[in-house]
Short mmCIF file of C-alpha atoms in Angstrom, two decimals:
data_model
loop_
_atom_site.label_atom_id
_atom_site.label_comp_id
_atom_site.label_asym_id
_atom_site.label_seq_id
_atom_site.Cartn_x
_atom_site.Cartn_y
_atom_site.Cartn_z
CA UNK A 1 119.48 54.69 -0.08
CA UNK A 2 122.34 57.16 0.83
CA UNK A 3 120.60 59.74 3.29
CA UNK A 4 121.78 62.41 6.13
CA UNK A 5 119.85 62.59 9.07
CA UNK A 6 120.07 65.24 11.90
CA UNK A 7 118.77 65.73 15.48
CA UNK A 8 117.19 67.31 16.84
CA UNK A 9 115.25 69.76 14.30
CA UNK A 10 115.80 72.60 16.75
CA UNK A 11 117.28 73.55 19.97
CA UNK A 12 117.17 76.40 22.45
CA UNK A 13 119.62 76.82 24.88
CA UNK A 14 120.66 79.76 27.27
CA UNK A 15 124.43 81.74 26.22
CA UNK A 16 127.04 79.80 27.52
CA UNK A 17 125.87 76.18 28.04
CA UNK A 18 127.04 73.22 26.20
CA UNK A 19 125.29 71.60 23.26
CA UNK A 20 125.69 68.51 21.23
CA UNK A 21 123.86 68.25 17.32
CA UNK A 22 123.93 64.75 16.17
CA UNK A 23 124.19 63.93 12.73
CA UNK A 24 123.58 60.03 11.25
CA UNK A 25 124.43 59.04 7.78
CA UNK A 26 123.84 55.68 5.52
CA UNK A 27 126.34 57.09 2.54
CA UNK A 28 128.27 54.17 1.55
CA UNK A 29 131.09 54.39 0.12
CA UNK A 30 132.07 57.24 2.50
CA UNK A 31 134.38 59.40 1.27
CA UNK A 32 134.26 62.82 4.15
CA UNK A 33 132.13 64.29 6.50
CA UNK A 34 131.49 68.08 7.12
CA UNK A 35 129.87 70.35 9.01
CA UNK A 36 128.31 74.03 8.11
CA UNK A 37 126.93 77.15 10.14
CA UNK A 38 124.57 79.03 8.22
CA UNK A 39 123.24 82.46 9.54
CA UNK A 40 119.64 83.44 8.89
CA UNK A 41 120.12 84.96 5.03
CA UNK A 42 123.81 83.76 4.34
CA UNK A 43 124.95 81.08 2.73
CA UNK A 44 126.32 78.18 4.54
CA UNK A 45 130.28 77.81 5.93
CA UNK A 46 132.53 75.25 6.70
CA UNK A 47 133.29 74.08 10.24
CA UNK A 48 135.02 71.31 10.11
CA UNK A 49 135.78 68.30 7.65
CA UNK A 50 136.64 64.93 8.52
CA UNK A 51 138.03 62.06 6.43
CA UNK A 52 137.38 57.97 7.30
CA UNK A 53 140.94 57.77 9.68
CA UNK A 54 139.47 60.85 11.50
CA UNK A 55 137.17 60.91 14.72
CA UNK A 56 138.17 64.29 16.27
CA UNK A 57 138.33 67.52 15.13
CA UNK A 58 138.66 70.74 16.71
CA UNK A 59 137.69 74.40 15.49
CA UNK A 60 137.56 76.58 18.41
CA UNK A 61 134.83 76.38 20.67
CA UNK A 62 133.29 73.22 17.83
CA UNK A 63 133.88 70.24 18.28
CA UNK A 64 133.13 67.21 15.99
CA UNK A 65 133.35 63.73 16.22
CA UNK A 66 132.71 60.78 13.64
CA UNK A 67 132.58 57.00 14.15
CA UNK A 68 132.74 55.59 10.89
CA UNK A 69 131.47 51.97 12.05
CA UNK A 70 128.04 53.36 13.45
CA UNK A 71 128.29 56.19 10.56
CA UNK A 72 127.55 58.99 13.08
CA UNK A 73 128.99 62.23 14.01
CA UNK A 74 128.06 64.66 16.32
CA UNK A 75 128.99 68.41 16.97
CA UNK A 76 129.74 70.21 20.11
CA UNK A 77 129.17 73.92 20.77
CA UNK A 78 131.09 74.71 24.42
CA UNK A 79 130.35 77.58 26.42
CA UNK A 80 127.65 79.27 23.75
CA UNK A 81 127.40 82.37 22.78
CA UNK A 82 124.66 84.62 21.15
CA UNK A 83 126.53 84.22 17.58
CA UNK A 84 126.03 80.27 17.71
CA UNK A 85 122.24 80.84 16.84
CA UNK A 86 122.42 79.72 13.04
CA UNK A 87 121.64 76.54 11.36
CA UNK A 88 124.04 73.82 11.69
CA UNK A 89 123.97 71.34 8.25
CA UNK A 90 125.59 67.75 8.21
CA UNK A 91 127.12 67.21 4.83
CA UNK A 92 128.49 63.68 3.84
CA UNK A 93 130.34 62.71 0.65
CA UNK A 94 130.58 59.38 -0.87
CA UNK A 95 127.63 57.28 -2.29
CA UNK A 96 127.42 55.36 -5.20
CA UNK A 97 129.10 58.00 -7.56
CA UNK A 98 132.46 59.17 -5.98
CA UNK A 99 131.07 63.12 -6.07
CA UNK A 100 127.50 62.62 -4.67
CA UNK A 101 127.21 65.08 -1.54
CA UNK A 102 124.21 64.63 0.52
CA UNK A 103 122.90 67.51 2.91
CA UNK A 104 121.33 66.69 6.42
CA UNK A 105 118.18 68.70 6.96
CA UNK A 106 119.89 70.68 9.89
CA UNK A 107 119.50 71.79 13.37
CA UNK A 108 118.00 75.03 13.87
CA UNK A 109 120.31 76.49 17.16
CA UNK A 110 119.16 79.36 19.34
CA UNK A 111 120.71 80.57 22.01
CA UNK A 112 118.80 83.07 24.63
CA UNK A 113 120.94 85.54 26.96
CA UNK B 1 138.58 80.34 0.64
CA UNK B 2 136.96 82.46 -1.74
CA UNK B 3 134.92 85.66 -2.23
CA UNK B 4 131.29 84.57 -3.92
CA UNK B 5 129.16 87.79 -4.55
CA UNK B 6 125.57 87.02 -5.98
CA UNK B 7 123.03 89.72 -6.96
CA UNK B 8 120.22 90.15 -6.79
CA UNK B 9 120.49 89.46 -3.57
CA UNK B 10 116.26 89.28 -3.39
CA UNK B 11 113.73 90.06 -5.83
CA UNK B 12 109.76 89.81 -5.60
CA UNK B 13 108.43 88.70 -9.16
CA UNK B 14 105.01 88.22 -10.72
CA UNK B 15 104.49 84.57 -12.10
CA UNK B 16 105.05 83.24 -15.56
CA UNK B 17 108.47 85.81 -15.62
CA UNK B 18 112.17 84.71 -15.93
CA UNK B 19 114.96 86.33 -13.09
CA UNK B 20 118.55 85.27 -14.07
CA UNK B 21 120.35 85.38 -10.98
CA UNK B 22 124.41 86.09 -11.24
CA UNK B 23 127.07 84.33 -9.16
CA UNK B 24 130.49 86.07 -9.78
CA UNK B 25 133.39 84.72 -7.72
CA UNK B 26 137.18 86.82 -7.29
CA UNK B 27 139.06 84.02 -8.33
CA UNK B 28 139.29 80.99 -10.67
CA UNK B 29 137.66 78.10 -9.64
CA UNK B 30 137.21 74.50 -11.05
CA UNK B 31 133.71 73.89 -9.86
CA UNK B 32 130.77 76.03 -9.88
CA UNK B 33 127.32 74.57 -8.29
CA UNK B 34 123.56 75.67 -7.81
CA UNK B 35 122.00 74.91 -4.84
CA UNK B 36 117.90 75.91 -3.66
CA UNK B 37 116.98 76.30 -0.02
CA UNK B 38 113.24 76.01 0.23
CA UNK B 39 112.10 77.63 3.25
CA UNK B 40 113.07 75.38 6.32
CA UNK B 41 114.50 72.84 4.05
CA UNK B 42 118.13 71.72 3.63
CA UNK B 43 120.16 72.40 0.70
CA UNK B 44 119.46 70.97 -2.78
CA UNK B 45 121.61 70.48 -5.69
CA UNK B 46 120.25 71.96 -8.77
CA UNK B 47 123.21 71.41 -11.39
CA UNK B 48 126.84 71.63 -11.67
CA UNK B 49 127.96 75.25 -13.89
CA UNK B 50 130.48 73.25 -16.48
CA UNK B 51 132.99 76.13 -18.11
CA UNK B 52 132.26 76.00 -21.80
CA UNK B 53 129.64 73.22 -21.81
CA UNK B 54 126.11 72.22 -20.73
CA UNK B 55 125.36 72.45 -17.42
CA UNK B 56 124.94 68.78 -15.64
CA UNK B 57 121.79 68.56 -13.95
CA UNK B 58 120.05 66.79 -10.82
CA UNK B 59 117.18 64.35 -11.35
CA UNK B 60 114.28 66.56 -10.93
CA UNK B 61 115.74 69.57 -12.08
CA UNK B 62 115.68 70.63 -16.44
CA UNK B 63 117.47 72.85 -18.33
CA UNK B 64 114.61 74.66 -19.91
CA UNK B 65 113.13 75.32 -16.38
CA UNK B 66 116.79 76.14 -14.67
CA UNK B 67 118.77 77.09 -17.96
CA UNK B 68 122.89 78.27 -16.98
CA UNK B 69 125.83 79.39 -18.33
CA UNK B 70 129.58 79.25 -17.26
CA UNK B 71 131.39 81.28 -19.63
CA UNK B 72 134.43 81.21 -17.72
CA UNK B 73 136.18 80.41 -14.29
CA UNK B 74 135.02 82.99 -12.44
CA UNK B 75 131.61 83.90 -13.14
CA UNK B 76 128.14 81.78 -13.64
CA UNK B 77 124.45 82.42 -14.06
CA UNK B 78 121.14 80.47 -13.31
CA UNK B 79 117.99 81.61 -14.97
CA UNK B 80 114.22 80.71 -13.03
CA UNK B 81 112.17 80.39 -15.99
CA UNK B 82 108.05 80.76 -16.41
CA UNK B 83 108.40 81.18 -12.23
CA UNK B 84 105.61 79.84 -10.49
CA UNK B 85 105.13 80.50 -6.75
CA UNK B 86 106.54 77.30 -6.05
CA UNK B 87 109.64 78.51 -7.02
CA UNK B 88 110.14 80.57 -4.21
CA UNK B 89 113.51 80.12 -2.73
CA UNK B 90 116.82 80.89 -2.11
CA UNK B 91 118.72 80.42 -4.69
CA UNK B 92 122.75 79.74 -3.52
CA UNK B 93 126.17 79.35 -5.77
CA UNK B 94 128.70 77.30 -4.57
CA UNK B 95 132.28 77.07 -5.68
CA UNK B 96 135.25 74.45 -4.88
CA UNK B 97 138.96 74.73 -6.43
CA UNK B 98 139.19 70.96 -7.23
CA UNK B 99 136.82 68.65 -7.30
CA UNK B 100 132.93 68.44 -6.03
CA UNK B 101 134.08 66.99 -2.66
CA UNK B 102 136.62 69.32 -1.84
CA UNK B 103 135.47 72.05 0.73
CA UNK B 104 132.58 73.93 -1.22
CA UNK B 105 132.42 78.10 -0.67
CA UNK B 106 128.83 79.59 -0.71
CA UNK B 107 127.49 82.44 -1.66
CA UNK B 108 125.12 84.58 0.11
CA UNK B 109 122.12 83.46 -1.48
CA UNK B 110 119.45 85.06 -3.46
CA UNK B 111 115.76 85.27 -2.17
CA UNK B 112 113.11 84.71 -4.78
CA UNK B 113 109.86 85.61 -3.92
CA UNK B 114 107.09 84.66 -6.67
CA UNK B 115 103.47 85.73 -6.46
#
């Protein structure tokens, strides 16, 4: 069964620590791996996206990984800031249809001055 | 990227009513999706808006329940029917310029509150 699964549920941290959001996935075949913010009452946005070849990728102060032989990924947050509190979603494509997208549950993120 | 503007943006209803909820985006697109958001929950496909055909449609989810139209590139709208309070969501359009895996675009959601 293709699923998404994300840890921890929630985090609190203090503004300007370091965080890491894991994300594990049993999609097969993969296909790309993102990851969204979503603010309380917006719609999600993409972070970053990552294809098989990929296991780094950069978007200012985010940072995500993916090993495609352990199918995980993981986000990390450096130096955190007050605007980082948001929901961050795992979202792999692949599956048995080419165009199946499957959503992690997400990681509820707040940061406390 | 691309500019999705939804409306309403929330509404309160009374059960058994309909609220068709309007995703309208500034440019042409290829696909046009509906997602629900169930309080604390992750994101769940409803359908995929086809331009100028039936809607395609998750297992679980009906067109006489979640009926939609797509009557062109740029604009699409889902319609809560006979709304029980079970049905209260948010309710969130999605957009991508080629195809379902490319980098999807949200909209800002629509709460639906049922009583």
């Amino acid at each position: 069964k293709n699923q998404v699964e994300q840890s921890p549920q929630s985090l609190i941290i203090l503004e300007g620590k370091n965080c890491t959001l894991q994300c594990n996935y049993t999609v097969s075949p993969f296909s790309n791996l993102r990851w969204y913010k979503q603010d309380t009452g917006r719609g999600p946005v993409s972070l970053t996206i990552m294809t098989f070849s990929e296991n780094t990728k950069s978007n200012g102060r985010y940072t995500a990984t993916l090993d495609a032989d352990t199918k995980q990924s993981s986000l990390h947050i450096t130096a955190s800031q007050l605007s980082d509190s948001a929901s961050y979603i795992c979202v792999v494509s692949g599956g048995s249809s080419a165009s199946k997208i499957i959503f992690g549950s997400g990681t509820r993120l707040s940061i406390r001055p | 990227s691309a500019v999705i503007s939804q409306k309403p943006s929330r509404d309160i209803c009374q059960r058994g009513t309909s609220l068709t909820i309007q995703c309208q985006v500034d440019s042409q697109v290829t696909m046009m999706f509906w997602y629900r958001q169930q309080p604390g929950q992750s994101l769940t496909l409803i359908a995929t808006a086809n331009q100028g055909s039936e809607a395609t449609y998750e297992s679980g989810f009906v067109i006489d329940k979640f009926p939609i139209s797509r009557p062109n590139l740029t604009f699409s709208t889902l319609t809560v029917s006979n709304m029980s309070p079970e049905d209260s969501s948010i309710y969130l359009c999605s957009v991508a310029r080629g195809v379902e895996t490319d980098t999807q675009y949200f909209g800002p959601g629509t709460r639906l509150t049922v009583l």
